[in-house]
Short mmCIF file of C-alpha atoms in Angstrom, two decimals:
data_model
loop_
_atom_site.label_atom_id
_atom_site.label_comp_id
_atom_site.label_asym_id
_atom_site.label_seq_id
_atom_site.Cartn_x
_atom_site.Cartn_y
_atom_site.Cartn_z
CA UNK A 1 106.53 -83.97 -96.00
CA UNK A 2 103.67 -82.48 -97.98
CA UNK A 3 100.67 -84.68 -98.60
CA UNK A 4 97.04 -84.05 -99.53
CA UNK A 5 94.73 -83.74 -96.53
CA UNK A 6 91.05 -83.04 -96.09
CA UNK A 7 88.84 -80.78 -94.04
CA UNK A 8 85.67 -82.52 -92.90
CA UNK A 9 85.32 -84.45 -96.12
CA UNK A 10 86.80 -81.88 -98.52
CA UNK A 11 90.00 -82.96 -100.24
CA UNK A 12 92.73 -80.35 -100.05
CA UNK A 13 96.04 -80.43 -101.94
CA UNK A 14 99.46 -80.19 -100.25
CA UNK A 15 100.52 -76.82 -98.83
CA UNK A 16 96.95 -75.53 -98.61
CA UNK A 17 97.50 -75.15 -94.88
CA UNK A 18 100.39 -73.70 -93.02
CA UNK A 19 101.99 -73.72 -89.62
CA UNK A 20 103.24 -70.85 -87.57
CA UNK A 21 101.84 -67.34 -87.45
CA UNK A 22 100.16 -65.87 -90.47
CA UNK A 23 96.85 -64.96 -92.01
CA UNK A 24 93.71 -66.29 -90.38
CA UNK A 25 90.13 -66.62 -91.48
CA UNK A 26 87.38 -66.57 -88.87
CA UNK A 27 85.71 -69.96 -88.77
CA UNK A 28 88.20 -71.99 -90.80
CA UNK A 29 90.29 -74.61 -89.09
CA UNK A 30 93.97 -74.97 -89.92
CA UNK A 31 95.24 -78.42 -90.72
CA UNK A 32 98.93 -77.92 -90.93
CA UNK A 33 101.90 -79.05 -92.89
CA UNK A 34 103.90 -78.90 -89.72
CA UNK A 35 107.49 -77.92 -89.43
CA UNK A 36 109.40 -78.76 -86.29
CA UNK A 37 107.74 -80.43 -83.37
CA UNK A 38 105.87 -77.93 -81.21
CA UNK A 39 104.93 -75.53 -83.99
CA UNK A 40 101.40 -74.12 -83.87
CA UNK A 41 98.84 -74.75 -86.56
CA UNK A 42 96.97 -71.57 -87.48
CA UNK A 43 93.71 -71.11 -89.39
CA UNK A 44 94.13 -70.59 -93.10
CA UNK A 45 92.69 -67.92 -95.36
CA UNK A 46 93.02 -69.95 -98.54
CA UNK A 47 90.04 -68.74 -100.63
CA UNK A 48 89.71 -72.02 -102.54
CA UNK A 49 89.17 -73.91 -99.31
CA UNK A 50 86.82 -71.28 -97.94
CA UNK A 51 84.66 -71.52 -101.05
CA UNK A 52 84.49 -75.30 -100.78
CA UNK A 53 83.24 -75.35 -97.20
CA UNK A 54 79.58 -75.04 -96.28
CA UNK A 55 78.46 -72.68 -93.49
CA UNK A 56 77.82 -75.60 -91.14
CA UNK A 57 81.33 -76.94 -91.71
CA UNK A 58 82.76 -73.49 -91.11
CA UNK A 59 80.88 -73.29 -87.82
CA UNK A 60 82.16 -76.71 -86.80
CA UNK A 61 85.72 -75.87 -87.78
CA UNK A 62 85.67 -72.63 -85.80
CA UNK A 63 86.26 -74.53 -82.55
CA UNK A 64 89.71 -75.80 -83.58
CA UNK A 65 92.34 -73.07 -83.61
CA UNK A 66 95.93 -72.62 -82.46
CA UNK A 67 96.81 -76.26 -81.79
CA UNK A 68 100.24 -77.63 -81.03
CA UNK A 69 101.53 -80.15 -83.55
CA UNK A 70 103.16 -83.35 -82.37
CA UNK A 71 105.90 -84.37 -84.80
CA UNK A 72 107.05 -82.95 -88.07
CA UNK A 73 104.62 -84.54 -90.53
CA UNK A 74 101.43 -83.19 -91.96
CA UNK A 75 98.93 -83.29 -89.10
CA UNK A 76 95.21 -83.07 -88.65
CA UNK A 77 92.84 -82.55 -85.80
CA UNK A 78 90.80 -85.21 -84.07
CA UNK A 79 88.60 -83.60 -81.45
CA UNK A 80 87.21 -85.30 -78.38
CA UNK A 81 83.48 -85.31 -77.67
CA UNK A 82 83.83 -82.72 -74.92
CA UNK A 83 85.36 -80.32 -77.44
CA UNK A 84 88.97 -80.50 -76.22
CA UNK A 85 91.19 -81.12 -79.25
CA UNK A 86 94.21 -83.28 -79.72
CA UNK A 87 96.57 -83.53 -82.65
CA UNK A 88 98.22 -86.66 -83.91
CA UNK A 89 100.96 -87.02 -86.46
CA UNK A 90 100.23 -88.58 -89.82
CA UNK A 91 97.60 -87.57 -92.36
CA UNK A 92 93.86 -87.91 -91.92
CA UNK A 93 91.66 -87.73 -95.01
CA UNK A 94 88.63 -89.21 -96.70
CA UNK A 95 88.63 -89.63 -100.44
CA UNK A 96 86.36 -90.74 -103.26
CA UNK A 97 86.63 -94.42 -104.13
CA UNK A 98 90.09 -95.97 -103.94
CA UNK A 99 92.35 -92.95 -103.90
CA UNK A 100 95.89 -93.36 -102.59
CA UNK A 101 97.11 -90.53 -100.39
CA UNK A 102 100.76 -90.68 -99.42
CA UNK A 103 100.91 -94.10 -97.76
CA UNK A 104 97.81 -96.21 -97.34
CA UNK A 105 94.37 -96.12 -98.94
CA UNK A 106 91.26 -94.13 -98.19
CA UNK A 107 87.94 -95.83 -98.65
CA UNK A 108 84.41 -94.49 -98.92
CA UNK A 109 81.94 -96.14 -96.56
CA UNK A 110 78.16 -96.30 -96.99
CA UNK A 111 76.62 -93.42 -95.07
CA UNK A 112 79.85 -91.58 -94.36
CA UNK A 113 83.63 -91.47 -94.68
CA UNK A 114 86.11 -93.86 -93.14
CA UNK A 115 89.48 -92.19 -92.63
CA UNK A 116 92.70 -94.05 -92.11
CA UNK A 117 95.65 -92.68 -90.23
CA UNK A 118 98.93 -92.90 -92.10
CA UNK A 119 101.96 -93.43 -89.91
CA UNK A 120 105.53 -93.71 -91.09
CA UNK A 121 106.17 -95.15 -94.52
CA UNK A 122 105.37 -98.85 -94.67
CA UNK A 123 103.09 -98.92 -91.62
CA UNK A 124 99.61 -100.42 -91.96
CA UNK A 125 96.85 -97.81 -91.83
CA UNK A 126 94.56 -98.00 -88.80
CA UNK A 127 90.81 -97.56 -89.49
CA UNK A 128 88.97 -94.66 -87.90
CA UNK A 129 85.33 -95.51 -87.28
CA UNK A 130 82.53 -93.20 -88.41
CA UNK A 131 81.56 -92.87 -84.74
CA UNK A 132 84.97 -91.33 -84.01
CA UNK A 133 84.43 -88.88 -86.84
CA UNK A 134 81.21 -87.74 -85.18
CA UNK A 135 83.10 -87.08 -81.95
CA UNK A 136 84.52 -83.84 -83.25
CA UNK A 137 81.76 -82.92 -85.69
CA UNK A 138 78.90 -82.67 -83.19
CA UNK A 139 75.97 -83.10 -85.59
CA UNK A 140 77.22 -83.55 -89.16
CA UNK A 141 75.07 -80.69 -90.45
CA UNK A 142 75.66 -78.35 -87.51
CA UNK A 143 72.16 -78.59 -86.01
CA UNK A 144 71.33 -78.37 -82.32
CA UNK A 145 70.32 -81.70 -80.70
CA UNK A 146 66.63 -80.67 -80.62
CA UNK A 147 66.56 -79.12 -84.11
CA UNK A 148 64.73 -80.52 -87.12
CA UNK A 149 66.33 -80.51 -90.52
CA UNK A 150 64.92 -77.84 -92.86
CA UNK A 151 61.41 -79.06 -93.74
CA UNK A 152 59.50 -78.05 -96.88
CA UNK A 153 56.00 -79.22 -97.83
CA UNK A 154 54.81 -78.54 -101.38
CA UNK A 155 51.12 -79.30 -101.96
CA UNK A 156 49.52 -80.32 -105.25
CA UNK A 157 52.84 -81.46 -106.67
CA UNK A 158 51.06 -83.91 -108.96
CA UNK A 159 48.50 -82.81 -111.51
CA UNK A 160 46.14 -85.79 -111.49
CA UNK A 161 46.05 -87.01 -107.87
CA UNK A 162 43.16 -85.89 -105.64
CA UNK A 163 45.79 -84.94 -103.07
CA UNK A 164 49.57 -84.79 -103.26
CA UNK A 165 52.55 -83.37 -101.41
CA UNK A 166 56.30 -83.36 -101.87
CA UNK A 167 57.90 -83.32 -98.44
CA UNK A 168 61.58 -82.61 -97.82
CA UNK A 169 63.45 -83.27 -94.59
CA UNK A 170 66.89 -81.94 -95.44
CA UNK A 171 68.13 -84.21 -98.24
CA UNK A 172 65.33 -86.74 -97.75
CA UNK A 173 62.53 -86.21 -100.28
CA UNK A 174 59.29 -88.18 -100.42
CA UNK A 175 56.45 -87.71 -102.90
CA UNK A 176 53.04 -88.58 -101.42
CA UNK A 177 49.94 -89.02 -103.61
CA UNK A 178 46.38 -89.68 -102.43
CA UNK A 179 43.92 -91.39 -104.77
CA UNK A 180 40.15 -91.52 -104.12
CA UNK A 181 38.18 -94.52 -105.37
CA UNK A 182 34.56 -95.53 -105.05
CA UNK A 183 34.05 -98.78 -103.17
CA UNK A 184 36.03 -100.59 -100.50
CA UNK A 185 37.85 -103.94 -100.21
CA UNK A 186 35.62 -107.00 -100.34
CA UNK A 187 35.77 -107.66 -96.63
CA UNK A 188 34.59 -104.08 -95.98
CA UNK A 189 31.59 -104.08 -98.31
CA UNK A 190 28.15 -103.49 -96.85
CA UNK A 191 29.46 -101.89 -93.67
CA UNK A 192 28.93 -98.32 -94.82
CA UNK A 193 32.51 -97.56 -93.80
CA UNK A 194 35.45 -96.41 -95.87
CA UNK A 195 39.09 -97.45 -95.89
CA UNK A 196 42.53 -95.82 -95.98
CA UNK A 197 45.64 -97.73 -97.02
CA UNK A 198 49.19 -96.91 -98.08
CA UNK A 199 52.03 -98.19 -100.24
CA UNK A 200 55.70 -97.22 -99.82
CA UNK A 201 58.53 -97.58 -102.31
CA UNK A 202 61.95 -96.16 -103.12
CA UNK A 203 63.32 -95.12 -106.49
CA UNK A 204 66.31 -97.24 -107.55
CA UNK A 205 68.73 -94.32 -107.08
CA UNK A 206 67.17 -92.83 -103.96
CA UNK A 207 70.33 -94.03 -102.20
CA UNK A 208 74.03 -93.80 -103.04
CA UNK A 209 73.96 -97.18 -104.77
CA UNK A 210 71.23 -98.46 -107.06
CA UNK A 211 68.63 -100.82 -105.65
CA UNK A 212 66.72 -103.04 -108.05
CA UNK A 213 63.01 -102.29 -108.46
CA UNK A 214 60.97 -104.69 -106.38
CA UNK A 215 58.44 -104.92 -109.22
CA UNK A 216 61.19 -106.33 -111.44
CA UNK A 217 62.38 -108.75 -108.76
CA UNK A 218 58.79 -109.94 -108.44
CA UNK A 219 58.78 -109.77 -104.66
CA UNK A 220 58.04 -106.96 -102.21
CA UNK A 221 60.67 -106.77 -99.48
CA UNK A 222 59.90 -107.10 -95.80
CA UNK A 223 61.00 -103.54 -95.07
CA UNK A 224 58.67 -102.19 -97.76
CA UNK A 225 55.73 -104.15 -96.32
CA UNK A 226 56.53 -102.97 -92.81
CA UNK A 227 56.71 -99.30 -93.72
CA UNK A 228 53.61 -99.44 -95.92
CA UNK A 229 51.64 -100.88 -93.02
CA UNK A 230 53.06 -98.32 -90.61
CA UNK A 231 51.95 -95.42 -92.84
CA UNK A 232 48.49 -96.92 -93.25
CA UNK A 233 48.04 -97.54 -89.50
CA UNK A 234 49.22 -94.05 -88.68
CA UNK A 235 46.75 -92.36 -91.03
CA UNK A 236 43.80 -94.58 -90.09
CA UNK A 237 44.21 -93.47 -86.48
CA UNK A 238 42.80 -90.05 -87.40
CA UNK A 239 40.01 -91.15 -89.78
CA UNK A 240 36.29 -91.62 -89.06
CA UNK A 241 35.40 -94.40 -91.50
CA UNK A 242 31.64 -93.99 -91.05
CA UNK A 243 31.93 -90.38 -92.18
CA UNK A 244 33.83 -91.53 -95.29
CA UNK A 245 31.13 -93.79 -96.58
CA UNK A 246 32.23 -96.69 -98.76
CA UNK A 247 35.18 -94.99 -100.40
CA UNK A 248 38.86 -95.90 -100.41
CA UNK A 249 41.80 -93.51 -100.24
CA UNK A 250 45.18 -94.96 -101.16
CA UNK A 251 48.39 -93.11 -100.26
CA UNK A 252 51.38 -93.83 -102.49
CA UNK A 253 54.62 -92.69 -100.85
CA UNK A 254 57.65 -92.80 -103.13
CA UNK A 255 61.10 -91.91 -101.83
CA UNK A 256 62.89 -89.79 -104.41
CA UNK A 257 66.02 -89.33 -102.31
CA UNK A 258 66.93 -90.91 -98.98
CA UNK A 259 69.03 -89.46 -96.20
CA UNK A 260 67.41 -91.03 -93.16
CA UNK A 261 63.89 -90.73 -91.78
CA UNK A 262 62.05 -91.74 -94.95
CA UNK A 263 59.17 -93.46 -93.14
CA UNK A 264 58.56 -90.55 -90.79
CA UNK A 265 58.74 -88.08 -93.67
CA UNK A 266 56.28 -90.25 -95.61
CA UNK A 267 53.77 -90.22 -92.75
CA UNK A 268 54.05 -86.46 -92.29
CA UNK A 269 53.66 -85.75 -96.00
CA UNK A 270 50.96 -88.38 -96.52
CA UNK A 271 48.73 -86.65 -94.00
CA UNK A 272 48.81 -83.45 -96.07
CA UNK A 273 47.92 -85.41 -99.23
CA UNK A 274 45.18 -87.23 -97.30
CA UNK A 275 43.69 -83.95 -96.07
CA UNK A 276 43.40 -82.67 -99.63
CA UNK A 277 41.89 -85.96 -100.82
CA UNK A 278 39.30 -85.81 -98.03
CA UNK A 279 38.47 -82.26 -99.03
CA UNK A 280 37.93 -83.46 -102.60
CA UNK A 281 35.80 -86.36 -101.37
CA UNK A 282 33.58 -84.15 -99.22
CA UNK A 283 33.00 -81.75 -102.10
CA UNK A 284 32.33 -84.35 -104.80
CA UNK A 285 30.38 -86.84 -102.68
CA UNK A 286 28.58 -84.33 -100.44
CA UNK A 287 29.75 -85.91 -97.20
CA UNK A 288 27.99 -84.41 -94.19
CA UNK A 289 30.79 -84.85 -91.67
CA UNK A 290 34.55 -84.45 -91.89
CA UNK A 291 36.19 -87.91 -91.93
CA UNK A 292 39.38 -86.47 -90.40
CA UNK A 293 39.33 -86.46 -86.61
CA UNK A 294 42.78 -84.94 -86.21
CA UNK A 295 46.22 -84.72 -87.75
CA UNK A 296 49.30 -86.94 -87.60
CA UNK A 297 53.04 -86.33 -87.90
CA UNK A 298 56.10 -88.47 -87.27
CA UNK A 299 59.78 -87.98 -86.56
CA UNK A 300 62.85 -89.98 -85.69
CA UNK A 301 64.88 -89.56 -82.52
CA UNK A 302 67.94 -91.32 -81.23
CA UNK A 303 70.98 -91.40 -79.00
CA UNK A 304 74.25 -90.72 -80.81
CA UNK A 305 77.52 -90.37 -78.92
CA UNK A 306 75.55 -90.33 -75.62
CA UNK A 307 73.53 -87.35 -76.86
CA UNK A 308 69.76 -87.39 -77.48
CA UNK A 309 69.05 -86.04 -80.98
CA UNK A 310 65.98 -85.17 -83.04
CA UNK A 311 65.42 -86.09 -86.69
CA UNK A 312 68.48 -88.22 -87.47
CA UNK A 313 70.00 -88.14 -90.92
CA UNK A 314 71.50 -91.29 -92.40
CA UNK A 315 75.00 -90.76 -91.04
CA UNK A 316 73.67 -90.36 -87.50
CA UNK A 317 71.18 -93.21 -87.82
CA UNK A 318 73.89 -95.59 -89.02
CA UNK A 319 75.91 -95.17 -85.81
CA UNK A 320 73.11 -94.49 -83.30
CA UNK A 321 73.24 -96.33 -79.99
CA UNK A 322 69.44 -96.13 -79.89
CA UNK A 323 67.05 -95.07 -82.63
CA UNK A 324 63.30 -94.59 -82.54
CA UNK A 325 60.44 -93.59 -84.83
CA UNK A 326 57.55 -91.85 -83.12
CA UNK A 327 54.10 -91.13 -84.61
CA UNK A 328 52.05 -88.50 -82.80
CA UNK A 329 48.65 -86.87 -83.30
CA UNK A 330 48.31 -83.12 -83.56
CA UNK A 331 47.17 -82.94 -79.94
CA UNK A 332 50.20 -84.87 -78.67
CA UNK A 333 48.86 -88.44 -78.33
CA UNK A 334 50.95 -91.39 -79.43
CA UNK A 335 49.93 -93.58 -82.36
CA UNK A 336 53.07 -95.69 -82.62
CA UNK A 337 56.52 -95.88 -81.06
CA UNK A 338 59.23 -98.02 -82.68
CA UNK A 339 62.44 -98.07 -80.66
CA UNK A 340 65.54 -100.23 -80.69
CA UNK A 341 68.71 -100.35 -78.62
CA UNK A 342 71.35 -100.98 -81.27
CA UNK A 343 74.01 -101.45 -78.59
CA UNK A 344 73.51 -101.45 -74.83
CA UNK A 345 69.95 -101.34 -73.44
CA UNK A 346 68.67 -97.89 -72.56
CA UNK A 347 67.07 -96.77 -69.31
CA UNK A 348 63.56 -95.47 -68.72
CA UNK A 349 64.94 -91.96 -68.22
CA UNK A 350 66.47 -92.07 -71.71
CA UNK A 351 63.17 -93.30 -73.16
CA UNK A 352 61.28 -90.43 -71.55
CA UNK A 353 63.81 -87.97 -72.94
CA UNK A 354 63.48 -89.39 -76.45
CA UNK A 355 59.68 -89.28 -76.33
CA UNK A 356 59.69 -85.69 -75.05
CA UNK A 357 62.02 -84.72 -77.88
CA UNK A 358 59.81 -86.48 -80.44
CA UNK A 359 56.61 -84.85 -79.19
CA UNK A 360 58.25 -81.44 -79.47
CA UNK A 361 59.44 -82.19 -83.00
CA UNK A 362 56.02 -83.46 -84.08
CA UNK A 363 54.40 -80.32 -82.67
CA UNK A 364 56.62 -78.26 -84.98
CA UNK A 365 55.72 -80.49 -87.91
CA UNK A 366 52.01 -80.14 -87.12
CA UNK A 367 52.29 -76.38 -87.40
CA UNK A 368 54.07 -76.79 -90.75
CA UNK A 369 51.26 -79.06 -91.97
CA UNK A 370 48.65 -76.50 -90.93
CA UNK A 371 50.53 -73.75 -92.72
CA UNK A 372 50.85 -75.85 -95.88
CA UNK A 373 47.15 -76.74 -95.89
CA UNK A 374 46.14 -73.12 -95.29
CA UNK A 375 48.13 -71.94 -98.30
#
């Protein structure tokens, strides 16, 4: 039978794939409308499908070629974590919203796609967990386990702020603004020392569904408080308050778009904004000494499908066995480590591996900060 299938999240109409010998396209997997049992699914050269697939998906798909089909229905590939493929009969596909494909329904799940396997007509679809989907995808975006997402830091993004930076970690984007004010909080007055604080927030449509503004609800959420305090603590760790004098610098970190790692992106970007605000303060207030004693960057790490990974996106973070946020100074010292075993407890060896991975990632981010501030 001919039904619509999908390739790694891309809906494909019936007959887009074929079985048996024929044209092939390097790097494009063949999901087949199988004929008789035992026929071989070949890669397809369909240009419409090729155009729809991103380079990372093409790379992922390249591993699945020439597979034997079990049964005579449309079939798709479900790879095992070690890379050895297997093929099952029935159709596998994600779809937008409540789309019906042949028998059964396909539902979109927050943070990823849930596919359901369709058996013979009338059978109840069996859910396929997001974790199973990651089995054959390696990392969803094709990165190596120790590879950061593409990172971009744009300084002076705002016209009026004394320091500002738009930081992008893949699809996560955070705007950080630093404001300089004369004076300090009441409890700090008369000490001759300055203060650095931070506030964190997310735009209502930073995620795939709208979240109400906390200002409208009239109550700041616990997560927002937690992250605001984390950013403030992280930045204060590299500030000499005596050198600041009685001035306050406030960092506003607003998430424009979220795809995992918003707090670590905020810390990394906020440091760049802070550095520019300090530069402004030294020039306008004639400070003798530099209030900054070092730099700070942060990154997430985790264990997904038994593999230690750097800089998790949302899909990975949502299924991680262990996830951790690590804040590190430019010379490799730890400011804060937040780690949680979402499933089984992890061993000391795993912790050491995660910390080593985080330190390496933060070292890369430190160099990016230096480059941004030198520009």
